[in-house]
């Protein structure tokens, strides 16, 4: 089940009504936990097992630490266990192939990658560190909701303990403003997801057989996938933020017009913001401090920081999947970040021409690194790169990618200018009103009608018994 599936769209309205008819915080929290567990177990009950282990191990640690003051060494043991569980369930194949190991696993889990395991594992690790630093009290219900909260359960954003846990302190009361703003976010995300689902069937055949496609087809498929990736992931997280807001909770922004960034560092302050912040706070900052403490001399420190960037970005790439092409994607992005810092000496472009040049160079490097990201394997990546010089015409349907990319840039341009003060004031005044809610409802009904029409045509073309094609790229992460 995903947010744009009919199952979930039918579940959401009664959930909101039922949630606000419950008058106590405990009743609301129990309902959210039950629905979150149902959502996670919809495709397989085994998806629940790793999440429940994270819940149990984390709460056991908080209880023992409160009684015996186990400190950072004890926290390190728990974090190590969570990392080992993640490595075993998500990277066992990669580890076994790389080191020629045999890693036994129950048959029921052999083909399963638990939904959202990277997201809630990182959230649990961040919460353990935050709680240990602040010596905060962790009630069992808040901890369970923090990990199992439906709107960010399987796709983020990756929230910190202090961002979300205080919001579970009391019962939520219905407010039209929350419903209006939540509907606004959900509708924007739904439209993005609808566009991403339309792009997938167009570009997937080319990516599946890059050795048989022409250079123009490969370039169009690359442009199409770049648009699909942004629309799919940002749309899904927008829908999650909208669900949270309709229920009276707030989740942080995860995308801020990344294609308008002027440097690689700024790009990762705009793309998957919550993961970028997590990696910077818990990995890069600690490694950088260790470098400055142990390495002396400006040149040696710069060289060591360059190595730290490559290691951190390699781990960033590995987060997306257990394969060497993901690692190389991260390393390539690390090289871009380091080389850009050296070439520009950390200065931003001052002229409009410099801004446009930086933007184009940055997006070109991002586009070509996506070949490593999207390729099914390193041989497939090699076939794609060799095929870029191949002559021939592309499939006419791929020309829609020339529409998808400018449309994606237009969406991000709207995002970019929405946060300028005059525009933000107008939209904030409109979003929280009955007029805004009616306008968003009309747009959503139109989008849902379009989705039903597309799915009906697809089912009619594929034959009776087939299901509408809808997927979420980041479910594999």
Tab-separated table of C-alpha atoms in Angstrom:
chain	number	residue	atom	x	y	z
A	1	UNK	CA	0.000	0.000	0.000
A	2	UNK	CA	1.215	3.493	-0.836
A	3	UNK	CA	-0.411	6.869	-0.204
A	4	UNK	CA	-1.676	7.199	-3.780
A	5	UNK	CA	-3.295	3.737	-3.855
A	6	UNK	CA	-7.073	3.497	-3.780
A	7	UNK	CA	-6.863	1.373	-0.616
A	8	UNK	CA	-5.222	4.206	1.281
A	9	UNK	CA	-7.355	6.947	-0.283
A	10	UNK	CA	-10.434	5.089	0.992
A	11	UNK	CA	-8.842	4.587	4.430
A	12	UNK	CA	-7.753	8.207	4.999
A	13	UNK	CA	-11.121	10.067	5.402
A	14	UNK	CA	-12.570	7.654	8.014
A	15	UNK	CA	-9.196	7.690	9.811
A	16	UNK	CA	-9.322	11.486	10.159
A	17	UNK	CA	-12.965	11.448	11.310
A	18	UNK	CA	-12.341	8.645	13.814
A	19	UNK	CA	-9.137	10.267	15.070
A	20	UNK	CA	-10.826	13.571	15.953
A	21	UNK	CA	-13.810	11.842	17.553
A	22	UNK	CA	-11.473	10.303	20.117
A	23	UNK	CA	-11.150	12.704	23.043
A	24	UNK	CA	-8.076	11.404	24.861
A	25	UNK	CA	-4.459	11.394	23.719
A	26	UNK	CA	-4.114	7.702	24.595
A	27	UNK	CA	-7.036	6.699	22.366
A	28	UNK	CA	-5.722	8.789	19.460
A	29	UNK	CA	-2.239	7.331	19.858
A	30	UNK	CA	-3.523	3.751	19.970
A	31	UNK	CA	-5.496	4.369	16.778
A	32	UNK	CA	-2.414	5.788	15.033
A	33	UNK	CA	-0.311	2.815	16.143
A	34	UNK	CA	-2.918	0.329	14.912
A	35	UNK	CA	-3.257	2.012	11.505
A	36	UNK	CA	0.525	2.358	11.164
A	37	UNK	CA	1.004	-1.345	11.911
A	38	UNK	CA	-1.713	-2.212	9.372
A	39	UNK	CA	-0.028	0.002	6.759
A	40	UNK	CA	3.363	-1.618	7.346
A	41	UNK	CA	1.973	-5.162	7.325
A	42	UNK	CA	-0.286	-4.644	4.299
A	43	UNK	CA	2.070	-6.378	1.854
A	44	UNK	CA	3.718	-8.747	4.356
A	45	UNK	CA	3.509	-9.343	8.100
A	46	UNK	CA	7.302	-9.733	8.108
A	47	UNK	CA	7.624	-5.971	7.533
A	48	UNK	CA	6.534	-5.516	11.149
A	49	UNK	CA	9.280	-7.645	12.671
A	50	UNK	CA	12.304	-5.298	12.242
A	51	UNK	CA	10.242	-2.282	13.338
A	52	UNK	CA	9.093	-4.090	16.484
A	53	UNK	CA	12.693	-5.113	17.236
A	54	UNK	CA	13.789	-1.473	16.951
A	55	UNK	CA	10.943	-0.470	19.271
A	56	UNK	CA	11.763	-3.151	21.851
A	57	UNK	CA	15.551	-2.681	21.842
A	58	UNK	CA	15.264	1.103	22.030
A	59	UNK	CA	12.796	1.121	24.910
A	60	UNK	CA	14.761	-1.560	26.779
A	61	UNK	CA	17.822	0.644	26.493
A	62	UNK	CA	15.975	3.735	27.786
A	63	UNK	CA	14.667	1.737	30.771
A	64	UNK	CA	18.066	0.242	31.682
A	65	UNK	CA	19.885	3.537	31.182
A	66	UNK	CA	17.457	5.311	33.490
A	67	UNK	CA	18.117	2.784	36.263
A	68	UNK	CA	21.855	2.126	35.858
A	69	UNK	CA	23.262	5.086	33.895
A	70	UNK	CA	24.990	2.969	31.262
A	71	UNK	CA	26.215	6.060	29.388
A	72	UNK	CA	27.675	6.352	25.899
A	73	UNK	CA	29.237	2.884	25.869
A	74	UNK	CA	25.860	1.287	26.410
A	75	UNK	CA	24.309	3.567	23.782
A	76	UNK	CA	27.087	2.516	21.411
A	77	UNK	CA	26.179	-1.148	21.903
A	78	UNK	CA	22.507	-0.460	21.069
A	79	UNK	CA	23.430	1.634	18.024
A	80	UNK	CA	25.774	-1.137	16.899
A	81	UNK	CA	22.938	-3.666	17.178
A	82	UNK	CA	20.607	-1.466	15.097
A	83	UNK	CA	23.283	-1.016	12.430
A	84	UNK	CA	23.933	-4.782	12.357
A	85	UNK	CA	20.214	-5.501	11.932
A	86	UNK	CA	20.050	-2.998	9.066
A	87	UNK	CA	23.186	-4.466	7.476
A	88	UNK	CA	21.915	-8.040	7.799
A	89	UNK	CA	18.419	-7.430	6.422
A	90	UNK	CA	19.298	-4.896	3.729
A	91	UNK	CA	22.927	-5.540	2.771
A	92	UNK	CA	23.394	-9.264	3.370
A	93	UNK	CA	23.582	-9.989	-0.378
A	94	UNK	CA	26.066	-7.175	-0.977
A	95	UNK	CA	28.244	-8.272	1.971
A	96	UNK	CA	28.093	-11.944	0.961
A	97	UNK	CA	29.063	-11.202	-2.653
A	98	UNK	CA	31.812	-8.737	-1.738
A	99	UNK	CA	33.501	-10.850	0.943
A	100	UNK	CA	32.512	-14.316	-0.337
A	101	UNK	CA	30.530	-15.104	2.799
A	102	UNK	CA	27.497	-17.269	3.413
A	103	UNK	CA	24.929	-15.477	5.552
A	104	UNK	CA	22.037	-17.756	6.621
A	105	UNK	CA	18.573	-16.246	6.754
A	106	UNK	CA	15.044	-17.632	7.305
A	107	UNK	CA	13.266	-18.482	4.062
A	108	UNK	CA	10.439	-16.024	4.835
A	109	UNK	CA	12.929	-13.136	4.936
A	110	UNK	CA	15.150	-14.234	2.070
A	111	UNK	CA	13.426	-12.152	-0.617
A	112	UNK	CA	12.120	-9.401	1.658
A	113	UNK	CA	13.515	-5.912	2.136
A	114	UNK	CA	11.494	-4.571	5.086
A	115	UNK	CA	9.684	-1.361	4.144
A	116	UNK	CA	11.248	1.797	5.515
A	117	UNK	CA	13.948	0.009	7.520
A	118	UNK	CA	16.620	2.594	6.622
A	119	UNK	CA	14.361	5.469	7.640
A	120	UNK	CA	13.213	4.244	11.043
A	121	UNK	CA	16.650	2.824	11.898
A	122	UNK	CA	18.275	6.213	11.300
A	123	UNK	CA	15.503	7.893	13.304
A	124	UNK	CA	16.051	5.488	16.195
A	125	UNK	CA	19.823	6.097	16.178
A	126	UNK	CA	19.301	9.857	16.123
A	127	UNK	CA	16.798	9.614	18.976
A	128	UNK	CA	19.199	7.504	21.081
A	129	UNK	CA	21.921	10.136	20.695
A	130	UNK	CA	19.545	13.048	21.371
A	131	UNK	CA	18.082	11.412	24.480
A	132	UNK	CA	21.518	10.461	25.833
A	133	UNK	CA	22.767	14.022	25.353
A	134	UNK	CA	19.754	15.643	27.017
A	135	UNK	CA	18.979	12.897	29.550
A	136	UNK	CA	15.357	13.186	28.438
A	137	UNK	CA	12.525	11.018	29.709
A	138	UNK	CA	11.089	8.644	27.076
A	139	UNK	CA	7.515	7.385	27.690
A	140	UNK	CA	6.736	4.074	25.981
A	141	UNK	CA	3.829	5.442	23.918
A	142	UNK	CA	5.824	8.399	22.588
A	143	UNK	CA	8.702	6.114	21.609
A	144	UNK	CA	6.346	3.723	19.802
A	145	UNK	CA	4.657	6.585	17.925
A	146	UNK	CA	7.980	8.215	17.085
A	147	UNK	CA	9.098	5.060	15.244
A	148	UNK	CA	5.710	3.910	13.899
A	149	UNK	CA	4.116	7.276	13.004
A	150	UNK	CA	2.285	6.608	9.735
A	151	UNK	CA	3.056	9.824	7.777
A	152	UNK	CA	6.844	9.304	7.931
A	153	UNK	CA	6.989	5.556	8.503
A	154	UNK	CA	8.358	4.289	5.187
A	155	UNK	CA	9.666	7.343	3.317
A	156	UNK	CA	10.667	10.006	5.782
A	157	UNK	CA	11.363	12.764	6.357
A	158	UNK	CA	13.869	11.479	8.916
A	159	UNK	CA	12.833	13.409	12.022
A	160	UNK	CA	14.719	14.105	15.228
A	161	UNK	CA	13.299	13.233	18.650
A	162	UNK	CA	12.894	16.865	19.663
A	163	UNK	CA	11.018	17.664	16.436
A	164	UNK	CA	8.254	15.085	16.768
A	165	UNK	CA	8.042	13.599	20.287
A	166	UNK	CA	6.770	16.820	22.004
A	167	UNK	CA	3.822	16.856	19.568
A	168	UNK	CA	2.523	13.644	21.177
A	169	UNK	CA	2.135	15.317	24.579
A	170	UNK	CA	-1.615	15.970	24.312
A	171	UNK	CA	-4.727	15.093	22.343
A	172	UNK	CA	-5.274	16.870	19.028
A	173	UNK	CA	-8.379	18.934	18.392
A	174	UNK	CA	-9.877	19.495	14.961
A	175	UNK	CA	-8.968	22.783	13.247
A	176	UNK	CA	-10.042	23.791	9.757
A	177	UNK	CA	-6.679	25.433	9.155
A	178	UNK	CA	-4.822	22.161	9.740
A	179	UNK	CA	-7.204	20.310	7.423
A	180	UNK	CA	-6.889	22.974	4.711
A	181	UNK	CA	-3.088	23.124	4.806
A	182	UNK	CA	-2.858	19.334	5.026
A	183	UNK	CA	-5.113	18.955	1.980
A	184	UNK	CA	-2.974	21.506	0.139
A	185	UNK	CA	0.234	19.520	0.808
A	186	UNK	CA	-1.421	16.166	0.074
A	187	UNK	CA	-2.855	17.402	-3.242
A	188	UNK	CA	0.476	18.822	-4.419
A	189	UNK	CA	2.150	15.527	-3.542
A	190	UNK	CA	-0.619	13.532	-5.243
A	191	UNK	CA	-0.176	15.515	-8.470
A	192	UNK	CA	3.586	14.972	-8.388
A	193	UNK	CA	3.117	11.252	-7.759
A	194	UNK	CA	0.618	11.009	-10.608
A	195	UNK	CA	3.173	12.587	-12.959
A	196	UNK	CA	5.962	10.278	-11.728
A	197	UNK	CA	3.782	7.198	-12.276
A	198	UNK	CA	3.179	8.347	-15.866
A	199	UNK	CA	6.906	8.810	-16.577
A	200	UNK	CA	7.953	5.388	-15.239
A	201	UNK	CA	6.452	3.205	-18.025
A	202	UNK	CA	7.989	5.529	-20.636
A	203	UNK	CA	11.608	5.378	-19.429
A	204	UNK	CA	11.778	1.930	-17.792
A	205	UNK	CA	12.110	-0.105	-21.048
A	206	UNK	CA	15.138	1.966	-22.097
A	207	UNK	CA	16.823	1.529	-18.704
A	208	UNK	CA	16.066	-2.203	-18.793
A	209	UNK	CA	17.983	-2.661	-22.079
A	210	UNK	CA	20.485	0.207	-22.464
A	211	UNK	CA	22.611	-1.807	-24.883
A	212	UNK	CA	19.844	-1.752	-27.494
A	213	UNK	CA	18.886	1.937	-27.308
A	214	UNK	CA	20.236	4.855	-29.306
A	215	UNK	CA	22.170	7.725	-27.735
A	216	UNK	CA	19.210	10.099	-28.076
A	217	UNK	CA	16.907	7.562	-26.404
A	218	UNK	CA	19.352	7.136	-23.510
A	219	UNK	CA	19.633	10.901	-22.981
A	220	UNK	CA	15.858	11.285	-23.006
A	221	UNK	CA	15.494	8.368	-20.569
A	222	UNK	CA	18.070	10.035	-18.299
A	223	UNK	CA	16.153	13.319	-18.340
A	224	UNK	CA	12.924	11.445	-17.719
A	225	UNK	CA	14.326	9.525	-14.766
A	226	UNK	CA	15.660	12.724	-13.173
A	227	UNK	CA	12.162	14.198	-13.335
A	228	UNK	CA	10.583	10.932	-12.144
A	229	UNK	CA	12.894	10.621	-9.143
A	230	UNK	CA	12.191	14.151	-7.915
A	231	UNK	CA	8.438	13.996	-8.533
A	232	UNK	CA	8.107	10.529	-6.995
A	233	UNK	CA	10.059	11.132	-3.800
A	234	UNK	CA	9.151	14.763	-3.129
A	235	UNK	CA	5.524	14.008	-3.994
A	236	UNK	CA	5.378	11.079	-1.594
A	237	UNK	CA	6.909	13.069	1.274
A	238	UNK	CA	4.559	15.993	0.537
A	239	UNK	CA	1.640	13.570	0.855
A	240	UNK	CA	3.054	12.293	4.156
A	241	UNK	CA	3.452	15.848	5.468
A	242	UNK	CA	-0.103	16.578	4.367
A	243	UNK	CA	-1.481	13.547	6.228
A	244	UNK	CA	0.416	14.590	9.352
A	245	UNK	CA	-0.907	18.159	9.156
A	246	UNK	CA	-4.501	16.977	8.654
A	247	UNK	CA	-4.067	15.040	11.921
A	248	UNK	CA	-2.640	18.107	13.670
A	249	UNK	CA	1.100	17.223	13.496
A	250	UNK	CA	3.931	18.937	11.637
A	251	UNK	CA	6.792	17.257	9.789
A	252	UNK	CA	9.811	19.163	8.443
A	253	UNK	CA	10.254	20.132	4.809
A	254	UNK	CA	12.293	17.569	2.851
A	255	UNK	CA	12.733	19.223	-0.575
A	256	UNK	CA	13.351	22.901	-1.326
A	257	UNK	CA	13.713	23.309	-5.106
A	258	UNK	CA	17.046	21.408	-5.355
A	259	UNK	CA	17.495	22.082	-9.088
A	260	UNK	CA	17.910	25.784	-8.247
A	261	UNK	CA	20.944	25.155	-6.035
A	262	UNK	CA	24.136	27.025	-6.936
A	263	UNK	CA	26.619	24.574	-5.421
A	264	UNK	CA	26.735	20.888	-4.450
A	265	UNK	CA	26.647	21.830	-0.757
A	266	UNK	CA	23.516	23.915	-1.325
A	267	UNK	CA	22.014	21.102	-3.422
A	268	UNK	CA	22.113	18.751	-0.436
A	269	UNK	CA	20.569	21.449	1.726
A	270	UNK	CA	17.627	21.265	-0.678
A	271	UNK	CA	17.511	17.581	-1.736
A	272	UNK	CA	16.319	15.010	0.819
A	273	UNK	CA	17.078	17.610	3.494
A	274	UNK	CA	16.414	15.337	6.471
A	275	UNK	CA	18.872	12.636	5.311
A	276	UNK	CA	21.505	15.233	4.390
A	277	UNK	CA	21.200	16.827	7.840
A	278	UNK	CA	21.377	13.422	9.567
A	279	UNK	CA	24.550	12.467	7.693
A	280	UNK	CA	26.140	15.853	8.351
A	281	UNK	CA	25.339	15.855	12.082
A	282	UNK	CA	26.044	12.226	12.957
A	283	UNK	CA	28.769	11.305	10.452
A	284	UNK	CA	30.525	14.219	8.769
A	285	UNK	CA	30.789	16.582	11.755
A	286	UNK	CA	32.211	13.875	14.027
A	287	UNK	CA	34.720	12.679	11.430
A	288	UNK	CA	35.752	16.266	10.596
A	289	UNK	CA	36.359	17.058	14.274
A	290	UNK	CA	38.469	13.891	14.589
A	291	UNK	CA	40.520	15.008	11.568
A	292	UNK	CA	41.264	18.434	13.043
A	293	UNK	CA	42.257	16.877	16.355
A	294	UNK	CA	44.624	14.254	14.942
A	295	UNK	CA	45.933	15.749	11.689
A	296	UNK	CA	48.140	18.835	11.747
A	297	UNK	CA	49.033	21.181	8.953
A	298	UNK	CA	46.648	22.916	6.570
A	299	UNK	CA	47.433	20.759	3.528
A	300	UNK	CA	47.140	17.490	5.435
A	301	UNK	CA	43.859	18.580	7.019
A	302	UNK	CA	42.429	19.508	3.605
A	303	UNK	CA	43.511	16.135	2.180
A	304	UNK	CA	41.986	14.332	5.177
A	305	UNK	CA	38.736	16.299	4.833
A	306	UNK	CA	38.649	15.349	1.157
A	307	UNK	CA	38.898	11.680	2.198
A	308	UNK	CA	36.178	12.199	4.827
A	309	UNK	CA	33.839	13.670	2.187
A	310	UNK	CA	34.423	10.672	-0.094
A	311	UNK	CA	33.805	8.171	2.738
A	312	UNK	CA	30.654	9.944	3.941
A	313	UNK	CA	29.239	10.265	0.436
A	314	UNK	CA	30.078	6.606	-0.293
A	315	UNK	CA	27.971	5.707	2.762
A	316	UNK	CA	25.281	8.083	1.483
A	317	UNK	CA	25.258	6.151	-1.783
A	318	UNK	CA	25.229	2.807	0.033
A	319	UNK	CA	22.182	3.951	2.024
A	320	UNK	CA	20.197	3.785	-1.213
A	321	UNK	CA	20.959	0.125	-1.859
A	322	UNK	CA	23.424	-2.716	-1.441
A	323	UNK	CA	25.335	-2.548	-4.744
A	324	UNK	CA	28.614	-1.081	-5.944
A	325	UNK	CA	26.936	1.258	-8.403
A	326	UNK	CA	25.232	2.997	-5.460
A	327	UNK	CA	28.598	3.319	-3.697
A	328	UNK	CA	30.143	4.808	-6.850
A	329	UNK	CA	27.193	7.196	-7.149
A	330	UNK	CA	28.018	8.502	-3.678
A	331	UNK	CA	31.749	8.698	-4.437
A	332	UNK	CA	31.021	10.627	-7.654
A	333	UNK	CA	28.917	13.118	-5.695
A	334	UNK	CA	31.722	13.368	-3.128
A	335	UNK	CA	34.219	14.234	-5.884
A	336	UNK	CA	31.852	16.904	-7.197
A	337	UNK	CA	31.458	18.449	-3.721
A	338	UNK	CA	35.210	18.463	-3.028
A	339	UNK	CA	36.236	19.646	-6.505
A	340	UNK	CA	33.632	22.410	-6.434
A	341	UNK	CA	34.878	23.637	-3.056
A	342	UNK	CA	38.478	23.720	-4.314
A	343	UNK	CA	37.608	25.425	-7.624
A	344	UNK	CA	35.355	28.115	-6.129
A	345	UNK	CA	37.134	28.394	-2.738
A	346	UNK	CA	33.713	28.277	-1.107
A	347	UNK	CA	32.491	31.471	-2.804
A	348	UNK	CA	29.041	31.749	-4.380
A	349	UNK	CA	28.626	33.241	-7.862
A	350	UNK	CA	27.990	36.974	-7.731
A	351	UNK	CA	26.603	37.655	-11.221
A	352	UNK	CA	23.498	36.286	-12.897
A	353	UNK	CA	25.659	34.676	-15.595
A	354	UNK	CA	27.773	32.999	-12.925
A	355	UNK	CA	24.632	31.758	-11.176
A	356	UNK	CA	23.232	30.265	-14.399
A	357	UNK	CA	26.593	28.697	-15.287
A	358	UNK	CA	26.905	27.143	-11.827
A	359	UNK	CA	23.360	25.843	-12.005
A	360	UNK	CA	23.903	24.213	-15.421
A	361	UNK	CA	27.234	22.645	-14.445
A	362	UNK	CA	25.820	21.312	-11.198
A	363	UNK	CA	22.758	19.790	-12.865
A	364	UNK	CA	24.889	18.228	-15.609
A	365	UNK	CA	27.041	16.510	-12.961
A	366	UNK	CA	23.903	15.391	-11.109
A	367	UNK	CA	22.322	14.026	-14.279
A	368	UNK	CA	25.308	11.903	-15.240
A	369	UNK	CA	25.788	10.610	-11.706
A	370	UNK	CA	22.171	9.391	-11.910
A	371	UNK	CA	23.360	6.843	-14.485
A	372	UNK	CA	25.159	5.136	-11.593
A	373	UNK	CA	22.090	5.532	-9.394
A	374	UNK	CA	19.512	4.138	-11.833
A	375	UNK	CA	21.588	1.465	-13.553
A	376	UNK	CA	20.690	-2.058	-12.472
A	377	UNK	CA	24.366	-3.056	-12.194
A	378	UNK	CA	27.856	-1.869	-13.127
A	379	UNK	CA	27.735	-3.731	-16.483
A	380	UNK	CA	24.415	-2.002	-17.229
A	381	UNK	CA	25.992	1.361	-16.332
A	382	UNK	CA	28.842	0.582	-18.752
A	383	UNK	CA	26.354	-0.272	-21.500
A	384	UNK	CA	24.515	2.984	-20.888
A	385	UNK	CA	27.685	5.086	-21.088
A	386	UNK	CA	28.911	3.333	-24.257
A	387	UNK	CA	25.500	3.756	-25.845
A	388	UNK	CA	25.438	7.543	-25.460
A	389	UNK	CA	27.404	7.883	-28.707
A	390	UNK	CA	25.223	5.415	-30.622
A	391	UNK	CA	23.327	6.845	-33.587
A	392	UNK	CA	19.658	6.275	-34.210
A	393	UNK	CA	16.220	7.585	-33.358
A	394	UNK	CA	14.434	7.263	-30.056
A	395	UNK	CA	11.041	5.820	-29.288
A	396	UNK	CA	8.492	8.632	-29.941
A	397	UNK	CA	7.026	8.151	-26.458
A	398	UNK	CA	10.377	9.187	-24.947
A	399	UNK	CA	9.848	12.681	-26.314
A	400	UNK	CA	7.451	13.212	-23.418
A	401	UNK	CA	10.610	13.429	-21.303
A	402	UNK	CA	11.287	16.767	-23.011
A	403	UNK	CA	8.005	17.912	-21.459
A	404	UNK	CA	8.549	16.219	-18.093
A	405	UNK	CA	11.864	17.941	-17.344
A	406	UNK	CA	10.719	21.549	-17.971
A	407	UNK	CA	7.519	20.769	-16.054
A	408	UNK	CA	9.626	19.567	-13.123
A	409	UNK	CA	11.701	22.751	-13.275
A	410	UNK	CA	8.475	24.778	-13.291
A	411	UNK	CA	7.256	22.927	-10.178
A	412	UNK	CA	10.550	23.670	-8.448
A	413	UNK	CA	10.441	27.303	-9.581
A	414	UNK	CA	7.077	27.602	-7.828
A	415	UNK	CA	8.629	25.993	-4.717
A	416	UNK	CA	11.598	28.350	-4.980
A	417	UNK	CA	9.507	31.523	-5.116
A	418	UNK	CA	6.803	30.385	-2.680
A	419	UNK	CA	9.168	31.077	0.209
A	420	UNK	CA	9.808	34.647	-0.884
A	421	UNK	CA	7.980	36.805	1.643
A	422	UNK	CA	5.257	38.453	-0.480
A	423	UNK	CA	4.257	35.158	-2.133
A	424	UNK	CA	4.425	33.286	1.171
A	425	UNK	CA	2.098	35.804	2.830
A	426	UNK	CA	-0.504	35.488	0.061
A	427	UNK	CA	-0.401	31.681	0.081
A	428	UNK	CA	-0.442	31.375	3.863
A	429	UNK	CA	-3.532	33.594	3.960
A	430	UNK	CA	-5.240	31.479	1.296
A	431	UNK	CA	-4.231	28.005	2.498
A	432	UNK	CA	-5.860	28.268	5.911
A	433	UNK	CA	-9.253	29.500	4.673
A	434	UNK	CA	-12.447	27.802	3.559
A	435	UNK	CA	-11.884	29.226	0.057
A	436	UNK	CA	-8.439	27.639	-0.062
A	437	UNK	CA	-9.816	24.303	1.160
A	438	UNK	CA	-12.542	24.347	-1.534
A	439	UNK	CA	-10.050	25.193	-4.270
A	440	UNK	CA	-7.709	22.382	-3.188
A	441	UNK	CA	-10.618	19.921	-2.997
A	442	UNK	CA	-11.635	20.741	-6.567
A	443	UNK	CA	-8.045	20.224	-7.780
A	444	UNK	CA	-7.748	16.931	-5.871
A	445	UNK	CA	-11.046	15.583	-7.242
A	446	UNK	CA	-9.871	16.491	-10.753
A	447	UNK	CA	-6.530	14.739	-10.189
A	448	UNK	CA	-8.245	11.658	-8.748
A	449	UNK	CA	-10.613	11.541	-11.727
A	450	UNK	CA	-7.605	11.684	-14.052
A	451	UNK	CA	-5.921	8.851	-12.137
A	452	UNK	CA	-9.054	6.679	-12.341
A	453	UNK	CA	-9.313	7.339	-16.081
A	454	UNK	CA	-5.651	6.452	-16.703
A	455	UNK	CA	-5.861	3.301	-14.597
A	456	UNK	CA	-9.080	2.230	-16.331
A	457	UNK	CA	-7.463	2.620	-19.762
A	458	UNK	CA	-4.377	0.727	-18.590
A	459	UNK	CA	-6.470	-2.149	-17.204
A	460	UNK	CA	-8.570	-2.278	-20.383
A	461	UNK	CA	-5.409	-2.438	-22.475
A	462	UNK	CA	-3.749	-5.087	-20.306
A	463	UNK	CA	-6.835	-7.273	-19.935
A	464	UNK	CA	-9.128	-8.249	-17.096
A	465	UNK	CA	-7.542	-9.135	-13.785
A	466	UNK	CA	-4.602	-6.748	-14.104
A	467	UNK	CA	-3.937	-4.046	-11.512
A	468	UNK	CA	-3.149	-0.354	-11.950
A	469	UNK	CA	0.593	0.310	-12.169
A	470	UNK	CA	1.709	2.348	-9.175
A	471	UNK	CA	4.998	2.084	-7.364
A	472	UNK	CA	7.290	4.107	-5.175
A	473	UNK	CA	10.990	4.201	-6.072
A	474	UNK	CA	12.206	4.762	-2.525
A	475	UNK	CA	10.465	1.647	-1.181
A	476	UNK	CA	13.648	-0.217	-2.144
A	477	UNK	CA	15.655	1.988	0.241
